[in-house]
Short mmCIF file of C-alpha atoms in Angstrom, two decimals:
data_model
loop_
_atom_site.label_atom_id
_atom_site.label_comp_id
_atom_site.label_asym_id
_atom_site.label_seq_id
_atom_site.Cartn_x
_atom_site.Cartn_y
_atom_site.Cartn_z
CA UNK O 1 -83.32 -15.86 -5.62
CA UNK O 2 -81.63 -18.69 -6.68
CA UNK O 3 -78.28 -19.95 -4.61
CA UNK O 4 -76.03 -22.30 -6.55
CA UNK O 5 -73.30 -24.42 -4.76
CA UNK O 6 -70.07 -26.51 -6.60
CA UNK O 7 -67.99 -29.35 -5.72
CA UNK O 8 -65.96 -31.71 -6.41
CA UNK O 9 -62.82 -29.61 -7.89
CA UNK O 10 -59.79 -30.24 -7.17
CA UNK O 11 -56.18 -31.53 -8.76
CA UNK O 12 -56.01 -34.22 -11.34
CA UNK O 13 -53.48 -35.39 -13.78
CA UNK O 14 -53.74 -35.39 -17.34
CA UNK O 15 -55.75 -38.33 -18.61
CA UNK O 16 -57.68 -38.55 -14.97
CA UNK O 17 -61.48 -38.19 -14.19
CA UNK O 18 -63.51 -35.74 -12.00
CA UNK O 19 -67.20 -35.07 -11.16
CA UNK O 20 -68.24 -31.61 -10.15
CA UNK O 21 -71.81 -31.34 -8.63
CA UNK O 22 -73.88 -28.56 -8.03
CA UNK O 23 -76.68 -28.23 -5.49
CA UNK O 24 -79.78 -25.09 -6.26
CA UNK O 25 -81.31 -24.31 -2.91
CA UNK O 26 -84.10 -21.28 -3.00
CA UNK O 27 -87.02 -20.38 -5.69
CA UNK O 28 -85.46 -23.05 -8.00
CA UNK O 29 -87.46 -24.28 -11.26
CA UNK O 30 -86.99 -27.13 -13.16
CA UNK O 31 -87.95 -25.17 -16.36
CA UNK O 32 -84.66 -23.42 -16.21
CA UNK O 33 -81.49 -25.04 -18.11
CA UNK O 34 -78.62 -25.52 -16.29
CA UNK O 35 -75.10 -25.34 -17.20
CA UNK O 36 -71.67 -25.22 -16.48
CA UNK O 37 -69.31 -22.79 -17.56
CA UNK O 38 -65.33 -22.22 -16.84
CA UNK O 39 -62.70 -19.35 -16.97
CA UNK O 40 -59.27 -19.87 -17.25
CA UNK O 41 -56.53 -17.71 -16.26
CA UNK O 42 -56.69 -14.41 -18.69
CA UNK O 43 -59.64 -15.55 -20.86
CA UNK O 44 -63.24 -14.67 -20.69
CA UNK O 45 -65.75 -16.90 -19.58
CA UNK O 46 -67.19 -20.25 -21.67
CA UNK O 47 -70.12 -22.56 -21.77
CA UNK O 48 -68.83 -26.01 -21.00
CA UNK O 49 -72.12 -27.80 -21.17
CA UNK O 50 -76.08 -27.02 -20.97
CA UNK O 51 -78.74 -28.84 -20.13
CA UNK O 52 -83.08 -28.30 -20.57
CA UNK O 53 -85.49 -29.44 -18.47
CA UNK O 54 -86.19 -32.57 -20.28
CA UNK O 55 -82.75 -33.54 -20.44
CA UNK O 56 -81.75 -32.16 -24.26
CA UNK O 57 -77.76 -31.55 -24.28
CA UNK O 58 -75.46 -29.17 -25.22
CA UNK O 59 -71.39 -29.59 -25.02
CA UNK O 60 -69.11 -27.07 -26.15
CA UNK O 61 -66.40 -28.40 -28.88
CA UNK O 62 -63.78 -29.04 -26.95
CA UNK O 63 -65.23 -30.92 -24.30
CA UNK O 64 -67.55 -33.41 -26.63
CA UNK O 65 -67.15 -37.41 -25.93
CA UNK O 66 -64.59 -36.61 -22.81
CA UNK O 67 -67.26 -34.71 -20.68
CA UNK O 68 -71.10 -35.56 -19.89
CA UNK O 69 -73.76 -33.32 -18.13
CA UNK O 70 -76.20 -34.44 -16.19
CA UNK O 71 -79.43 -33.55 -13.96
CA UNK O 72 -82.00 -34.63 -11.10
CA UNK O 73 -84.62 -32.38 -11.44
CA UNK O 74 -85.79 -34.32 -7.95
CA UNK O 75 -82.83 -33.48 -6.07
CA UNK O 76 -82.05 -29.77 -7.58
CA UNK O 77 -78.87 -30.80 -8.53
CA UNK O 78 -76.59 -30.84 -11.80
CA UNK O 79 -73.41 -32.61 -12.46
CA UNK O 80 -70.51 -32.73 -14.93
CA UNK O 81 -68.33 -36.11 -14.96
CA UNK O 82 -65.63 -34.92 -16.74
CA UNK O 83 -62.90 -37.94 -18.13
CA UNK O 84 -59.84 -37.80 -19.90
CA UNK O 85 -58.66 -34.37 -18.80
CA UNK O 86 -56.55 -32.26 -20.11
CA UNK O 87 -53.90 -29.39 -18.91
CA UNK O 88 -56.08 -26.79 -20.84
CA UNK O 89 -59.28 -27.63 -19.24
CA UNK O 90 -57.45 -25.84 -16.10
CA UNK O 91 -60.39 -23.73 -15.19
CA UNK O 92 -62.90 -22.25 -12.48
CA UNK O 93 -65.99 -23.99 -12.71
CA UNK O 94 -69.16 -22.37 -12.28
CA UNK O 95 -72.86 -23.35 -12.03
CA UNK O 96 -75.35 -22.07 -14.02
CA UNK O 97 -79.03 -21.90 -13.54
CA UNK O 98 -81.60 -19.95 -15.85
CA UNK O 99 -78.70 -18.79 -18.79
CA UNK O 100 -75.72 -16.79 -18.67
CA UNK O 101 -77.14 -13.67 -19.57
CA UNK O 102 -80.46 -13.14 -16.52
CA UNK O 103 -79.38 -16.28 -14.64
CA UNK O 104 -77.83 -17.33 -11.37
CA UNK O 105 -74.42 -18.16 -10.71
CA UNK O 106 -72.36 -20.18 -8.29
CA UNK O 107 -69.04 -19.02 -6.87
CA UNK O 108 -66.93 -21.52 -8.89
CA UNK O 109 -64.68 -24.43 -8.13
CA UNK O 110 -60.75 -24.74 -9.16
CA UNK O 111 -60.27 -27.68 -11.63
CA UNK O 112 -56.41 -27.98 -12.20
CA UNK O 113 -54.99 -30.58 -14.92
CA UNK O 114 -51.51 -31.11 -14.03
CA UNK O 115 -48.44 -33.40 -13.42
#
């Protein structure tokens, strides 16, 4: 088992910057990507960002040049700095170890773009 822990959420205006971190405790490998996904209110869950062991990238459209994913393969940990933000990237947060589909899963963390 795999336990997967986010921070860093919170409430930001539009235009404003926040980091969300996420600490892997447990039988943790750093062969598995990592990601970070987010649901809004009334849609279905969608990739953010992915990362591979060796540090190859993946950013979903809508986030590309305003949001960057990193890792410390050291440390267990993965983290999304997330910059110029916008009211429809409103959206629970969650961690993502090993791929959506077999992997583990965090609880989430609230990201709210408002005025």
């Amino acid at each position: 088992q795999v336990q997967l822990v986010e921070s860093g959420g919170g409430l930001v205006q539009p235009g404003g910057s926040l980091r969300l971190s996420c600490v892997a405790s447990g039988r943790v490998s750093s062969m598995y990507n990592m990601g970070w996904y987010r649901q809004a209110p009334g849609k279905q869950r969608e990739v953010v960002a992915d990362i591979t062991s060796i540090g190859f990238t993946y950013y979903a459209d809508s986030v590309k040049g305003r949001f960057t994913i990193s890792r410390d393969n050291a440390k267990n940990t993965v983290s999304l700095q997330m910059n110029s933000l916008k009211p429809e990237d409103t959206a629970v947060y969650y961690c993502n170890s090993g791929g959506p589909t077999a992997g583990y899963w965090g609880k989430g963390t609230l990201v709210t773009v408002s005025s």
